[in-house]
Short mmCIF file of C-alpha atoms in Angstrom, two decimals:
data_model
loop_
_atom_site.label_atom_id
_atom_site.label_comp_id
_atom_site.label_asym_id
_atom_site.label_seq_id
_atom_site.Cartn_x
_atom_site.Cartn_y
_atom_site.Cartn_z
CA GLU T 1 0.00 0.00 0.00
CA THR T 2 0.90 3.53 -0.50
CA PRO T 3 1.31 5.41 2.78
CA SER T 4 -1.14 8.14 3.39
CA GLU T 5 0.05 11.63 3.10
CA LEU T 6 -1.43 12.61 6.44
CA PRO T 7 -0.84 10.87 9.72
CA SER T 8 -3.63 8.76 10.97
CA GLU T 9 -5.66 10.09 13.86
CA SER T 10 -5.40 6.80 15.76
CA PRO T 11 -2.61 4.25 16.13
CA SER T 12 -2.50 1.46 13.61
CA GLN T 13 -2.38 -1.07 16.42
CA PRO T 14 -3.80 -0.87 19.91
CA PRO T 15 -1.24 -0.82 22.79
CA THR T 16 -0.48 -4.01 24.54
CA ASN T 17 -2.26 -4.58 27.83
CA SER T 18 0.79 -5.87 29.68
CA PRO T 19 4.55 -5.26 29.65
CA THR T 20 6.85 -7.42 27.61
CA LEU T 21 8.27 -10.42 29.43
CA SER T 22 11.79 -10.00 28.12
CA PRO T 23 13.99 -7.07 27.20
CA THR T 24 13.99 -5.99 23.66
CA LYS T 25 17.71 -6.75 23.48
CA PRO T 26 19.58 -9.47 25.31
CA PRO T 27 22.28 -8.20 27.76
CA THR T 28 25.89 -8.37 26.69
CA GLU T 29 27.94 -11.28 28.06
CA GLY T 30 30.75 -9.02 29.37
CA PRO T 31 31.40 -5.39 30.17
CA SER T 32 32.07 -3.03 27.33
CA GLU T 33 35.64 -2.12 26.67
CA SER T 34 34.94 1.55 27.21
CA PRO T 35 32.19 3.29 29.14
CA SER T 36 29.38 4.68 27.13
CA GLU T 37 29.61 7.91 29.10
CA PRO T 38 32.46 9.42 31.08
CA PRO T 39 32.11 8.95 34.85
CA THR T 40 30.82 11.80 36.87
CA LYS T 41 33.30 13.57 39.13
CA LYS T 42 32.27 13.76 42.75
CA ARG T 43 34.68 15.81 44.85
CA ASN T 44 33.99 14.16 48.17
CA SER T 45 33.47 10.53 47.27
CA PRO T 46 36.34 8.15 48.04
CA SER T 47 38.10 6.46 45.18
CA ASP T 48 37.84 2.69 44.78
CA MET T 49 41.62 2.41 44.36
CA PRO T 50 44.27 3.59 46.81
CA SER T 51 45.90 6.93 46.08
CA LEU T 52 49.31 6.80 44.49
CA LEU T 53 50.34 9.86 46.53
CA PRO T 54 51.75 9.48 50.05
CA THR T 55 49.47 10.10 52.98
CA PRO T 56 49.90 13.73 54.12
CA LEU T 57 51.97 14.25 57.27
CA CYS T 58 50.38 15.34 60.54
CA HIS T 59 50.47 19.00 61.47
CA ASP T 60 53.17 20.60 63.62
CA ILE T 61 51.95 21.85 67.00
CA GLY T 62 52.11 25.62 66.78
CA ASP T 63 52.62 26.40 70.46
CA PHE T 64 55.06 23.57 71.17
CA LYS T 65 58.38 24.88 72.53
CA PHE T 66 61.57 23.10 73.53
CA VAL T 67 64.83 24.30 75.04
CA VAL T 68 68.33 23.31 73.91
CA GLY T 69 71.42 25.06 75.21
CA SER T 70 69.31 27.57 77.18
CA ILE T 71 67.67 28.68 73.90
CA SER T 72 63.95 28.18 73.27
CA TYR T 73 62.91 26.78 69.88
CA GLN T 74 59.65 25.97 68.09
CA CYS T 75 58.84 23.64 65.23
CA ASP T 76 59.48 26.33 62.63
CA SER T 77 63.02 26.68 64.01
CA ILE T 78 63.82 23.30 62.41
CA GLN T 79 64.92 24.41 58.94
CA THR T 80 67.85 22.27 57.84
CA GLN T 81 69.00 18.66 57.92
CA THR T 82 71.46 19.69 60.63
CA ASN T 83 68.53 20.95 62.72
CA ILE T 84 66.69 17.66 62.12
CA ASP T 85 69.70 15.61 63.19
CA GLU T 86 70.26 17.80 66.25
CA PHE T 87 66.72 18.21 67.54
CA CYS T 88 64.18 15.72 66.22
CA ASP T 89 65.16 12.69 68.32
CA LEU T 90 65.50 14.65 71.57
CA ARG T 91 62.67 13.81 73.96
CA ARG T 92 60.42 16.49 75.38
CA ARG T 93 56.90 16.84 76.81
CA TYR T 94 53.98 18.90 75.57
CA ASN T 95 51.50 20.27 78.11
CA GLY T 96 52.53 17.74 80.75
CA GLY T 97 52.00 14.76 78.45
CA PRO T 98 54.30 11.76 77.95
CA LEU T 99 57.99 12.17 77.15
CA LEU T 100 58.29 11.75 73.36
CA PRO T 101 60.79 12.60 70.60
CA ILE T 102 60.37 16.14 69.26
CA LYS T 103 59.46 14.69 65.85
CA HIS T 104 56.10 13.64 67.30
CA PHE T 105 55.26 17.29 67.96
CA CYS T 106 56.97 18.69 64.84
CA PRO T 107 56.35 15.94 62.24
CA ARG T 108 56.34 18.22 59.19
CA ALA T 109 59.51 20.04 60.24
CA CYS T 110 61.23 16.73 61.06
CA GLY T 111 59.93 14.82 58.02
CA PHE T 112 58.23 12.32 60.30
CA ASP T 113 55.07 10.52 59.12
CA CYS T 114 52.80 10.25 62.14
CA ALA T 115 49.73 9.24 60.12
CA PRO T 116 47.91 6.13 61.36
CA THR T 117 48.77 2.77 59.82
CA ASP T 118 46.33 0.89 57.55
CA SER T 119 45.82 -1.87 60.07
CA PRO T 120 45.61 -1.84 63.85
CA SER T 121 48.78 -2.48 65.79
CA LYS T 122 49.15 -5.76 67.62
CA SER T 123 49.76 -3.97 70.90
CA PRO T 124 48.54 -0.63 72.26
CA SER T 125 50.79 2.34 71.51
CA VAL T 126 50.53 3.50 75.11
CA GLN T 127 50.54 1.00 77.91
CA PRO T 128 47.64 1.23 80.34
CA SER T 129 48.39 2.69 83.73
CA LYS T 130 49.49 0.11 86.27
CA VAL T 131 47.80 2.00 89.06
CA PRO T 132 44.55 3.62 87.84
CA THR T 133 43.62 4.05 91.50
CA PHE T 134 46.82 5.18 93.15
CA ILE T 135 47.30 4.55 96.84
CA CYS T 136 50.53 5.73 98.45
CA ASP T 137 50.52 4.99 102.16
CA VAL T 138 53.81 6.82 102.74
CA LEU T 139 52.32 10.07 101.45
CA ALA T 140 48.81 9.28 102.76
CA THR T 141 47.16 9.58 99.34
CA LYS T 142 44.20 7.45 98.24
CA ASN T 143 43.93 8.28 94.54
CA LEU T 144 45.99 9.64 91.67
CA ALA T 145 44.75 13.23 91.99
CA GLU T 146 45.69 13.36 95.67
CA TYR T 147 49.07 11.81 94.92
CA GLU T 148 49.93 14.30 92.16
CA GLU T 149 48.98 17.28 94.31
CA LYS T 150 50.93 15.97 97.29
CA VAL T 151 54.03 15.43 95.14
CA LYS T 152 53.77 18.93 93.68
CA ASN T 153 53.49 20.44 97.14
CA ILE T 154 56.61 18.57 98.30
CA TYR T 155 58.60 19.89 95.34
CA ARG T 156 57.25 23.43 95.66
CA THR T 157 59.12 23.62 98.97
CA VAL T 158 62.41 23.41 97.06
CA SER T 159 61.55 24.83 93.60
CA GLY T 160 59.06 27.55 94.52
CA ASP T 161 55.31 28.04 94.31
CA ASN T 162 55.29 28.72 90.56
CA ALA T 163 57.67 25.95 89.51
CA PHE T 164 54.95 23.87 87.86
CA ASP T 165 52.86 26.54 86.15
CA GLY T 166 53.99 25.18 82.78
CA ASN T 167 56.63 27.82 81.98
CA ASP T 168 59.64 25.91 83.33
CA LEU T 169 60.21 22.88 81.12
CA ASP T 170 63.10 21.42 83.13
CA ARG T 171 61.17 21.34 86.40
CA MET T 172 58.06 20.05 84.65
CA ASP T 173 60.12 17.24 83.12
CA ALA T 174 61.56 16.32 86.51
CA LEU T 175 58.11 16.37 88.09
CA ASN T 176 56.62 14.24 85.31
CA PHE T 177 59.48 11.76 85.64
CA ILE T 178 58.45 11.19 89.26
CA LEU T 179 54.72 11.08 88.46
CA ASP T 180 55.21 8.72 85.52
CA GLU T 181 57.04 6.17 87.65
CA GLY T 182 54.69 6.63 90.61
CA ALA T 183 57.45 7.05 93.19
CA CYS T 184 56.05 6.49 96.68
CA LEU T 185 58.74 7.48 99.18
CA ASP T 186 59.05 9.68 102.23
CA PRO T 187 59.53 13.39 101.36
CA PRO T 188 63.36 13.57 101.79
CA LYS T 189 63.81 10.64 99.42
CA MET T 190 61.27 12.10 96.99
CA ILE T 191 63.22 15.37 97.00
CA GLN T 192 66.56 13.68 96.39
CA ARG T 193 65.17 11.76 93.41
CA TYR T 194 63.50 14.87 92.00
CA ILE T 195 66.69 16.96 92.27
CA SER T 196 68.69 14.18 90.58
CA ALA T 197 66.24 14.14 87.66
CA LEU T 198 66.16 17.95 87.58
CA PHE T 199 69.96 18.07 87.34
CA TYR T 200 69.72 15.79 84.29
CA TYR T 201 67.10 17.93 82.56
CA SER T 202 68.68 21.29 83.54
CA THR T 203 72.01 20.26 82.02
CA GLU T 204 70.36 18.71 78.92
CA GLY T 205 71.09 15.12 79.79
CA GLU T 206 69.82 13.87 76.44
CA THR T 207 72.82 15.51 74.78
CA TRP T 208 75.42 14.21 77.27
CA LYS T 209 78.28 12.23 75.83
CA GLU T 210 77.43 9.47 78.27
CA SER T 211 74.17 9.36 80.21
CA GLY T 212 74.10 5.70 81.25
CA ASP T 213 71.09 4.91 83.39
CA TRP T 214 70.13 8.45 84.39
CA VAL T 215 66.35 8.96 84.74
CA SER T 216 65.91 5.19 84.75
CA PRO T 217 63.94 3.14 87.31
CA ASN T 218 67.21 2.41 89.12
CA HIS T 219 67.87 4.15 92.42
CA GLU T 220 69.52 7.52 91.75
CA CYS T 221 72.54 6.42 93.79
CA ASP T 222 73.17 3.89 91.03
CA TRP T 223 73.13 6.49 88.25
CA ASN T 224 76.58 6.90 86.78
CA GLY T 225 78.46 9.79 88.40
CA ILE T 226 76.39 9.95 91.59
CA GLU T 227 77.95 8.69 94.78
CA CYS T 228 76.04 8.12 98.01
CA ASN T 229 76.88 7.22 101.58
CA GLU T 230 75.80 4.07 103.38
CA ASN T 231 72.35 5.60 103.96
CA ARG T 232 71.82 6.14 100.22
CA ILE T 233 72.11 9.90 100.58
CA ILE T 234 73.96 11.72 97.80
CA HIS T 235 77.32 13.20 98.76
CA GLN T 236 78.96 13.61 95.33
CA ILE T 237 77.96 14.38 91.73
CA SER T 238 80.72 14.02 89.13
CA ARG T 239 79.92 14.67 85.48
CA ASP T 240 83.13 16.25 84.21
CA ASP T 241 83.99 16.27 80.50
CA ASN T 242 80.57 14.98 79.46
CA THR T 243 79.08 17.72 77.20
CA LEU T 244 76.77 19.11 79.88
CA ARG T 245 74.96 22.27 78.79
CA GLY T 246 72.18 24.32 80.31
CA THR T 247 72.53 25.62 83.87
CA ILE T 248 73.16 24.42 87.40
CA PRO T 249 69.78 24.15 89.19
CA PHE T 250 69.71 26.02 92.49
CA GLU T 251 67.91 23.03 94.05
CA ILE T 252 71.25 21.22 94.11
CA CYS T 253 71.74 22.83 97.53
CA ASP T 254 68.73 20.92 98.87
CA LEU T 255 70.85 17.77 98.84
CA PRO T 256 71.63 17.87 102.58
CA GLU T 257 74.95 15.99 102.51
CA LEU T 258 76.44 17.06 99.16
CA LYS T 259 80.21 17.42 99.61
CA LYS T 260 81.57 17.48 96.06
CA LEU T 261 80.22 18.92 92.81
CA ASP T 262 82.58 18.06 89.94
CA LEU T 263 81.37 19.48 86.60
CA ASP T 264 84.53 20.75 84.94
CA SER T 265 85.21 20.70 81.18
CA ASN T 266 81.62 21.04 79.98
CA MET T 267 79.52 23.78 78.40
CA ILE T 268 77.41 24.83 81.38
CA GLY T 269 76.24 28.43 81.15
CA GLY T 270 74.33 30.87 83.27
CA THR T 271 75.45 32.14 86.65
CA ILE T 272 76.50 30.48 89.87
CA PRO T 273 73.26 30.08 91.91
CA GLU T 274 72.74 33.21 93.98
CA ASP T 275 71.84 31.27 97.11
CA ILE T 276 74.68 28.75 96.83
CA GLU T 277 75.39 29.34 100.51
CA ARG T 278 72.62 26.83 101.18
CA CYS T 279 75.16 24.18 100.10
CA GLN T 280 76.58 24.28 103.60
CA THR T 281 78.13 20.80 103.42
CA LEU T 282 79.92 21.45 100.12
CA GLU T 283 83.68 21.06 100.32
CA SER T 284 84.69 21.01 96.64
CA PHE T 285 83.11 23.24 93.99
CA ASP T 286 84.73 22.26 90.68
CA VAL T 287 83.19 23.93 87.62
CA ASP T 288 86.25 25.13 85.71
CA ASN T 289 86.33 25.18 81.91
CA ASN T 290 82.67 25.96 81.33
CA LYS T 291 80.74 29.03 80.15
CA LEU T 292 79.67 30.53 83.46
CA ILE T 293 79.06 34.28 83.51
CA GLY T 294 78.42 36.99 86.03
CA PRO T 295 80.00 37.82 89.41
CA LEU T 296 80.69 35.50 92.31
CA PRO T 297 77.59 35.51 94.53
CA ASP T 298 78.25 37.11 97.88
CA SER T 299 76.60 34.17 99.63
CA MET T 300 79.51 31.94 98.58
CA PHE T 301 81.61 33.42 101.35
CA ASN T 302 79.28 31.94 103.96
CA MET T 303 80.24 28.38 102.95
CA GLU T 304 82.59 27.62 105.78
CA ASN T 305 83.28 24.03 104.73
CA LEU T 306 84.69 24.91 101.31
CA LYS T 307 88.17 23.51 100.79
CA SER T 308 88.48 23.81 97.01
CA ILE T 309 87.12 26.45 94.60
CA ASP T 310 87.95 25.69 90.96
CA LEU T 311 86.41 28.32 88.68
CA ASP T 312 89.10 28.94 86.08
CA THR T 313 88.45 29.21 82.34
CA ASN T 314 84.96 30.68 82.45
CA GLN T 315 83.60 34.15 81.70
CA LEU T 316 83.13 35.33 85.28
CA THR T 317 83.25 39.05 85.98
CA GLY T 318 83.36 41.49 88.87
CA THR T 319 85.89 41.68 91.68
CA LEU T 320 87.48 39.21 94.08
CA SER T 321 85.90 40.02 97.41
CA GLN T 322 87.86 40.56 100.61
CA ARG T 323 85.35 38.12 102.09
CA PHE T 324 87.49 35.29 100.73
CA GLY T 325 89.25 35.69 104.06
CA SER T 326 86.25 34.14 105.83
CA LEU T 327 86.73 30.77 104.09
CA THR T 328 89.12 29.51 106.73
CA ASN T 329 89.20 25.92 105.43
CA LEU T 330 90.10 26.90 101.86
CA ARG T 331 93.16 25.11 100.46
CA TYR T 332 92.80 25.55 96.68
CA LEU T 333 91.69 28.66 94.79
CA SER T 334 91.79 28.77 90.99
CA VAL T 335 90.13 31.66 89.15
CA PHE T 336 92.54 32.19 86.25
CA SER T 337 91.33 32.88 82.70
CA ASN T 338 88.25 34.87 83.62
CA ARG T 339 87.35 38.56 83.42
CA PHE T 340 87.83 39.63 87.00
CA ASP T 341 89.11 43.16 87.68
CA GLY T 342 90.16 45.09 90.75
CA THR T 343 92.89 43.87 93.06
CA ILE T 344 93.92 40.58 94.64
CA PRO T 345 92.33 40.56 98.12
CA ASN T 346 95.00 40.81 100.82
CA ARG T 347 92.71 38.93 103.23
CA LEU T 348 93.73 35.74 101.44
CA GLY T 349 96.67 36.03 103.81
CA LEU T 350 94.34 35.00 106.66
CA LEU T 351 93.89 31.55 105.14
CA LYS T 352 96.64 29.54 106.78
CA GLN T 353 95.61 26.30 105.03
CA LEU T 354 95.66 27.83 101.56
CA ALA T 355 98.24 26.02 99.41
CA ILE T 356 97.43 26.96 95.78
CA VAL T 357 96.37 30.36 94.36
CA TYR T 358 95.91 30.90 90.60
CA VAL T 359 94.66 34.40 89.73
CA ASP T 360 96.43 35.04 86.40
CA ASP T 361 94.93 35.83 82.99
CA ASN T 362 92.41 38.33 84.35
CA ASN T 363 92.30 42.12 84.54
CA LEU T 364 93.57 42.24 88.13
CA THR T 365 96.10 44.90 89.06
CA GLY T 366 98.09 46.06 92.07
CA VAL T 367 100.32 44.19 94.48
CA VAL T 368 100.14 40.71 95.97
CA SER T 369 100.05 41.59 99.65
CA PRO T 370 103.02 40.68 101.87
CA GLN T 371 100.38 39.20 104.17
CA ILE T 372 99.84 36.55 101.49
CA CYS T 373 103.50 36.02 100.76
CA GLU T 374 104.24 35.43 104.44
CA ASN T 375 102.34 32.15 104.18
CA LEU T 376 104.86 30.55 101.83
CA ASN T 377 105.80 27.26 103.44
CA THR T 378 109.46 27.90 102.58
CA LEU T 379 109.59 30.71 105.14
CA GLY T 380 108.97 28.48 108.14
CA ASN T 381 106.06 30.58 109.36
CA GLY T 382 103.65 27.70 109.55
CA GLY T 383 102.08 28.62 106.24
CA ASN T 384 101.06 26.04 103.64
CA LEU T 385 101.26 28.20 100.51
CA VAL T 386 103.30 26.43 97.84
CA GLU T 387 102.17 27.99 94.56
CA VAL T 388 101.03 31.47 93.55
CA THR T 389 100.45 32.53 89.94
CA ALA T 390 99.55 36.08 88.86
CA ASP T 391 100.01 38.41 85.87
CA CYS T 392 103.42 39.54 87.06
CA ALA T 393 105.53 38.98 83.93
CA GLY T 394 107.07 41.58 81.67
CA ALA T 395 108.57 45.04 82.09
CA ASN T 396 105.23 46.57 83.07
CA PRO T 397 103.30 43.79 84.77
CA LEU T 398 99.69 44.21 85.82
CA VAL T 399 100.52 42.73 89.19
CA GLU T 400 103.60 43.13 91.38
CA CYS T 401 104.41 39.94 93.23
CA THR T 402 107.53 39.08 95.21
CA CYS T 403 106.43 35.54 96.10
CA CYS T 404 104.78 34.29 92.89
CA THR T 405 106.06 30.95 91.75
CA ASN T 406 104.75 31.58 88.22
CA CYS T 407 104.12 34.77 86.24
#
């Protein structure tokens, strides 16, 4: 038939009353080699395949600070590979938390990936507390909060009321060392252990050439360089030539039987503690060849038990006080290679036990008093003086000395 020129007004066949039982085309046996349409891009939907890019590092903590060599640093201070090697494995705390390497707080600066692993670890990253309910009969505390407050109050008696306000990292580290191990001792023993840990942190023990078992669970009397008497009370600390930095904590004088402090040939800075007179049992103060600055504290001349003062090769300033004459047990005095000025105190002549005096390589002027020279043991006057060294050489010496053994 010839199709009509105009469309019909009704369909040529009526519609079916029910849907077809099968699709008009059979499905393909496999997926097509290319999609019929490009996939839609959804910004926030996860991909089915793992990313080929590395997982981004965690963020540095902006307000985290750490101290090295008496200088405060932050994460953005770590700029070079030398900085990374020097700082990133040192352990510090953040806001009283656990002691961790700096790279945990400055992962971007240190190039440390602290992102979580794809699968859970076989063991917890932090061990559960051994004593969730802490009872310390010695300190009469029944729970952890009471214990922590009691410990802080004990240490405030030696470090001051504001020692643990968060601004003093060394004292916070020493406190947290005690709290972390849950030390339960009578207050004098708690104080001795705290001061031992504080000495470690104040002199940057993590950078010592040899730190041995310092800040370990062992009794502090067993830490290398500490010597104690039969009652396990410290009477000597010797850490000479061991790359100590930082400063000498004033709490060292709260060790009631400390007789010898031997810290020569290090890099300790700062000043001699102003209240060093509290070290009343100290007999030998040996801190030569360091970086100490400032004048000799006047309180030093109240330390009647001092037998040896070894302060040479520092950057000490000021004058040599006439009050040296009050140290009647003094036998050895070495202050050469500093920046002292003024004159050599003639009251050194009162010290009949004094055997050695080294005052050269300073800016001292004047005359070595005959009162001092009369103590030379060669004169038969009962004196013990065997060696005196001053800046007495040359045609125009700074010091005139008729009894100096060396100029």
